[in-house]
CSV table of C-alpha atoms in Angstrom, one decimal:
chain,number,residue,atom,x,y,z
Q,21,UNK,CA,0.7,12.7,-18.4
Q,22,UNK,CA,-0.5,16.3,-17.7
Q,23,UNK,CA,-0.4,17.3,-14.1
Q,24,UNK,CA,-2.0,20.7,-14.7
Q,25,UNK,CA,-5.6,19.8,-15.5
Q,26,UNK,CA,-7.7,23.0,-14.9
Q,27,UNK,CA,-10.1,22.3,-12.0
Q,28,UNK,CA,-13.6,23.5,-11.8
Q,29,UNK,CA,-15.1,25.0,-8.7
Q,30,UNK,CA,-16.8,21.7,-8.0
Q,31,UNK,CA,-13.5,19.8,-8.2
Q,32,UNK,CA,-11.6,22.4,-6.1
Q,33,UNK,CA,-14.0,23.1,-3.3
Q,34,UNK,CA,-16.9,20.6,-3.2
Q,35,UNK,CA,-15.8,17.1,-4.5
Q,36,UNK,CA,-13.3,16.2,-1.7
Q,37,UNK,CA,-15.6,17.3,1.3
Q,38,UNK,CA,-18.5,15.5,-0.4
Q,39,UNK,CA,-16.4,12.4,-0.8
Q,40,UNK,CA,-15.5,12.4,2.9
Q,41,UNK,CA,-19.1,13.0,4.1
Q,42,UNK,CA,-20.5,10.3,1.8
Q,43,UNK,CA,-17.8,7.7,2.8
Q,44,UNK,CA,-18.4,8.4,6.5
Q,45,UNK,CA,-22.1,8.0,6.2
Q,46,UNK,CA,-21.7,4.8,4.1
Q,47,UNK,CA,-19.3,3.4,6.8
Q,48,UNK,CA,-21.9,4.1,9.5
Q,49,UNK,CA,-24.9,2.7,7.6
Q,50,UNK,CA,-23.0,-0.3,6.3
Q,51,UNK,CA,-21.2,-1.1,9.6
Q,52,UNK,CA,-23.3,-4.2,10.2
Q,53,UNK,CA,-22.4,-5.5,6.7
Q,54,UNK,CA,-18.7,-4.7,7.3
Q,55,UNK,CA,-18.7,-6.5,10.6
Q,56,UNK,CA,-20.6,-9.6,9.4
Q,57,UNK,CA,-18.5,-9.8,6.2
Q,58,UNK,CA,-15.3,-9.6,8.3
Q,59,UNK,CA,-16.4,-12.5,10.5
Q,60,UNK,CA,-17.4,-14.6,7.4
Q,61,UNK,CA,-14.1,-13.9,5.7
Q,62,UNK,CA,-12.3,-15.0,8.9
Q,63,UNK,CA,-14.4,-18.2,9.0
Q,64,UNK,CA,-14.4,-19.1,5.3
Q,65,UNK,CA,-10.9,-17.9,4.2
Q,66,UNK,CA,-8.9,-17.1,7.3
Q,67,UNK,CA,-6.5,-14.3,8.1
Q,68,UNK,CA,-5.8,-11.6,7.2
Q,69,UNK,CA,-9.3,-10.4,6.7
Q,70,UNK,CA,-8.3,-7.5,4.5
Q,71,UNK,CA,-6.3,-7.6,1.3
Q,72,UNK,CA,-4.0,-4.6,0.6
Q,73,UNK,CA,-2.4,-3.9,-2.7
Q,74,UNK,CA,-0.4,-1.0,-4.1
Q,75,UNK,CA,-2.2,1.0,-6.7
Q,76,UNK,CA,-1.4,4.3,-8.5
Q,77,UNK,CA,-3.5,7.3,-7.6
Q,78,UNK,CA,-3.5,11.0,-8.5
Q,79,UNK,CA,-0.5,11.7,-10.8
Q,80,UNK,CA,0.6,8.1,-10.4
Q,81,UNK,CA,1.3,8.4,-6.6
Q,82,UNK,CA,1.3,4.9,-5.1
Q,83,UNK,CA,-1.1,4.0,-2.2
Q,84,UNK,CA,-2.5,0.9,-0.7
Q,85,UNK,CA,-6.0,0.0,-1.7
Q,86,UNK,CA,-8.0,-2.1,0.8
Q,87,UNK,CA,-10.5,-4.9,0.0
Q,88,UNK,CA,-12.0,-7.9,1.8
Q,89,UNK,CA,-10.2,-11.0,0.9
Q,90,UNK,CA,-12.1,-13.1,-1.6
Q,91,UNK,CA,-9.5,-15.7,-2.5
Q,92,UNK,CA,-7.6,-18.3,-0.5
Q,93,UNK,CA,-3.8,-18.6,-0.5
Q,94,UNK,CA,-4.0,-22.2,-1.8
Q,95,UNK,CA,-0.8,-23.3,-3.6
Q,96,UNK,CA,0.3,-26.2,-5.7
Q,97,UNK,CA,3.0,-28.8,-4.7
Q,98,UNK,CA,5.7,-26.4,-5.7
Q,99,UNK,CA,4.4,-23.6,-3.4
Q,100,UNK,CA,3.0,-21.5,-6.3
Q,101,UNK,CA,-0.4,-19.9,-5.9
Q,102,UNK,CA,-3.1,-21.7,-7.8
Q,103,UNK,CA,-5.0,-19.8,-10.6
Q,104,UNK,CA,-7.5,-17.3,-9.4
Q,105,UNK,CA,-10.4,-19.5,-10.6
Q,106,UNK,CA,-9.3,-22.2,-8.2
Q,107,UNK,CA,-8.7,-19.9,-5.2
Q,108,UNK,CA,-12.0,-18.1,-5.6
Q,109,UNK,CA,-14.5,-20.3,-3.7
Q,110,UNK,CA,-18.2,-20.0,-3.4
Q,111,UNK,CA,-18.0,-17.4,-0.6
Q,112,UNK,CA,-15.6,-15.3,-2.6
Q,113,UNK,CA,-17.9,-15.4,-5.7
Q,114,UNK,CA,-20.8,-14.2,-3.6
Q,115,UNK,CA,-19.1,-11.2,-2.0
Q,116,UNK,CA,-17.6,-10.3,-5.4
Q,117,UNK,CA,-20.9,-10.6,-7.2
Q,118,UNK,CA,-22.4,-8.2,-4.6
Q,119,UNK,CA,-19.3,-5.9,-4.7
Q,120,UNK,CA,-19.1,-6.3,-0.9
Q,121,UNK,CA,-15.3,-7.1,-1.2
Q,122,UNK,CA,-14.9,-3.5,-2.4
Q,123,UNK,CA,-16.4,-1.8,0.8
Q,124,UNK,CA,-13.1,-1.5,2.8
Q,125,UNK,CA,-12.0,1.0,0.1
Q,126,UNK,CA,-14.3,3.5,1.8
Q,127,UNK,CA,-11.3,3.8,4.2
Q,128,UNK,CA,-9.2,5.0,1.2
Q,129,UNK,CA,-11.9,7.6,0.4
Q,130,UNK,CA,-11.8,8.9,4.0
Q,131,UNK,CA,-8.0,9.1,3.8
Q,132,UNK,CA,-8.1,11.0,0.4
Q,133,UNK,CA,-6.4,8.2,-1.6
Q,134,UNK,CA,-9.4,7.9,-3.8
Q,135,UNK,CA,-12.7,9.6,-4.6
Q,136,UNK,CA,-16.2,8.2,-4.6
Q,137,UNK,CA,-16.3,8.7,-8.3
Q,138,UNK,CA,-13.3,8.5,-10.6
Q,139,UNK,CA,-11.3,6.0,-12.8
Q,140,UNK,CA,-10.9,2.8,-10.9
Q,141,UNK,CA,-7.3,2.3,-9.5
Q,142,UNK,CA,-5.5,-0.4,-11.5
Q,143,UNK,CA,-2.3,-2.3,-11.0
Q,144,UNK,CA,1.1,-0.5,-10.7
Q,145,UNK,CA,2.6,-2.7,-13.3
Q,146,UNK,CA,0.3,-1.2,-15.9
Q,147,UNK,CA,1.7,2.3,-15.6
Q,148,UNK,CA,4.4,1.9,-18.2
Q,149,UNK,CA,2.0,0.3,-20.6
Q,150,UNK,CA,-0.4,3.3,-21.0
Q,151,UNK,CA,-0.2,5.4,-24.1
Q,152,UNK,CA,-0.5,9.2,-23.6
Q,153,UNK,CA,-4.2,9.2,-23.9
Q,154,UNK,CA,-4.8,6.4,-21.4
Q,155,UNK,CA,-2.3,7.9,-18.9
Q,156,UNK,CA,-4.7,10.9,-18.6
Q,157,UNK,CA,-6.8,8.8,-16.2
Q,158,UNK,CA,-4.3,9.7,-13.5
Q,159,UNK,CA,-5.0,13.5,-13.8
Q,160,UNK,CA,-7.7,13.0,-11.2
Q,161,UNK,CA,-8.1,10.9,-8.1
Q,162,UNK,CA,-9.1,7.3,-8.8
Q,163,UNK,CA,-12.6,6.3,-7.7
Q,164,UNK,CA,-14.5,3.8,-5.6
Q,165,UNK,CA,-16.7,3.6,-8.7
Q,166,UNK,CA,-16.5,5.3,-12.1
Q,167,UNK,CA,-17.9,6.1,-15.5
Q,168,UNK,CA,-16.5,2.8,-17.0
Q,169,UNK,CA,-18.0,0.8,-14.1
Q,170,UNK,CA,-21.6,1.9,-15.1
Q,171,UNK,CA,-20.9,1.3,-18.8
Q,172,UNK,CA,-19.9,-2.3,-18.9
Q,173,UNK,CA,-17.5,-2.8,-15.9
Q,174,UNK,CA,-15.4,-5.9,-16.7
Q,175,UNK,CA,-17.5,-6.9,-19.7
Q,176,UNK,CA,-15.9,-4.2,-22.0
Q,177,UNK,CA,-12.4,-4.1,-23.5
Q,178,UNK,CA,-9.5,-2.3,-21.8
Q,179,UNK,CA,-9.5,0.3,-24.6
Q,180,UNK,CA,-13.2,1.1,-24.1
Q,181,UNK,CA,-12.7,1.2,-20.3
Q,182,UNK,CA,-9.8,3.7,-20.7
Q,183,UNK,CA,-11.7,5.8,-23.1
Q,184,UNK,CA,-14.6,6.1,-20.6
Q,185,UNK,CA,-12.0,7.0,-17.9
Q,186,UNK,CA,-10.6,9.9,-19.9
Q,187,UNK,CA,-14.1,11.0,-20.9
Q,188,UNK,CA,-14.9,11.3,-17.2
Q,189,UNK,CA,-11.7,13.3,-16.6
Q,190,UNK,CA,-12.9,15.8,-19.1
Q,191,UNK,CA,-16.5,15.9,-17.9
Q,192,UNK,CA,-16.3,16.0,-14.1
Q,193,UNK,CA,-19.3,17.7,-12.6
Q,194,UNK,CA,-21.6,17.5,-9.6
Q,195,UNK,CA,-24.5,16.1,-11.7
Q,196,UNK,CA,-22.3,13.6,-13.5
Q,197,UNK,CA,-20.9,12.3,-10.2
Q,198,UNK,CA,-24.4,11.8,-8.7
Q,199,UNK,CA,-25.6,10.2,-11.9
Q,200,UNK,CA,-22.7,7.7,-11.7
Q,201,UNK,CA,-23.4,7.0,-8.0
Q,202,UNK,CA,-27.1,6.1,-8.7
Q,203,UNK,CA,-26.2,4.1,-11.8
Q,204,UNK,CA,-23.6,2.2,-9.7
Q,205,UNK,CA,-26.3,1.2,-7.2
Q,206,UNK,CA,-28.4,-0.2,-10.1
Q,207,UNK,CA,-25.4,-2.0,-11.6
Q,208,UNK,CA,-24.6,-3.7,-8.3
Q,209,UNK,CA,-28.2,-4.7,-7.8
Q,210,UNK,CA,-28.3,-6.2,-11.3
Q,211,UNK,CA,-24.8,-7.7,-10.9
Q,212,UNK,CA,-23.9,-6.5,-14.4
Q,213,UNK,CA,-20.4,-6.8,-15.9
Q,214,UNK,CA,-18.8,-8.7,-13.0
Q,215,UNK,CA,-16.7,-10.8,-15.3
Q,216,UNK,CA,-15.3,-10.6,-18.8
Q,217,UNK,CA,-16.1,-13.3,-21.3
Q,218,UNK,CA,-12.9,-15.2,-20.5
Q,219,UNK,CA,-12.0,-14.3,-17.0
Q,220,UNK,CA,-13.5,-14.2,-13.5
Q,221,UNK,CA,-12.8,-10.5,-13.4
Q,222,UNK,CA,-10.8,-8.9,-16.3
Q,223,UNK,CA,-7.9,-10.1,-18.5
Q,224,UNK,CA,-4.5,-8.7,-17.8
Q,225,UNK,CA,-3.8,-5.5,-19.7
Q,226,UNK,CA,-0.8,-5.8,-22.1
Q,227,UNK,CA,-0.8,-2.4,-23.7
Q,228,UNK,CA,-2.4,-0.8,-26.7
Q,229,UNK,CA,-0.6,-0.1,-29.9
Q,230,UNK,CA,-3.1,2.3,-31.4
Q,231,UNK,CA,-4.6,5.2,-29.4
Q,232,UNK,CA,-8.4,5.2,-29.3
Q,233,UNK,CA,-10.6,8.1,-28.2
Q,234,UNK,CA,-14.3,8.4,-27.2
């Protein structure tokens, strides 16, 4: 992947301070929601309250992304975790449908791991599966929300999602970021694209043979 993407004035001087200020304001305003959710997670699912998972960020650098736990650690008789569908109870479905489980990632924004807007950080195991075009999503910081999230979220194919990600990489601007932020609010309120047609979130990515572009 290219590590020398030419940055605009907005990307160089405005985007990161804007991210920090917005994340700080969001943490303050949403603090009652964060506290109540933490208590409910403890009651309904147990400890730990937060779920941390390694994700690749800018230029593929690995960091830990934080979320509220939405699934139990229930196992079968052999000690293996049950399928996601069986571990995601009613409470987990609710906080996922409202995207409340994503709120702890605001801490990642404050730390500079992710941006408010950018390609959503995916699993580390997907890194070797990307083709050259798809890998360009790592030329910028991943995002709390992104262009793909307001154009179908989990209801679109992986190829479409990656194409939207790369389109964003090439069209970062102040106006585009704020347009995505406002569209994200509407998407969350309407609960659009939470699941794919065959999964509670998104099917596992297994690679793309043919490169596709927007």
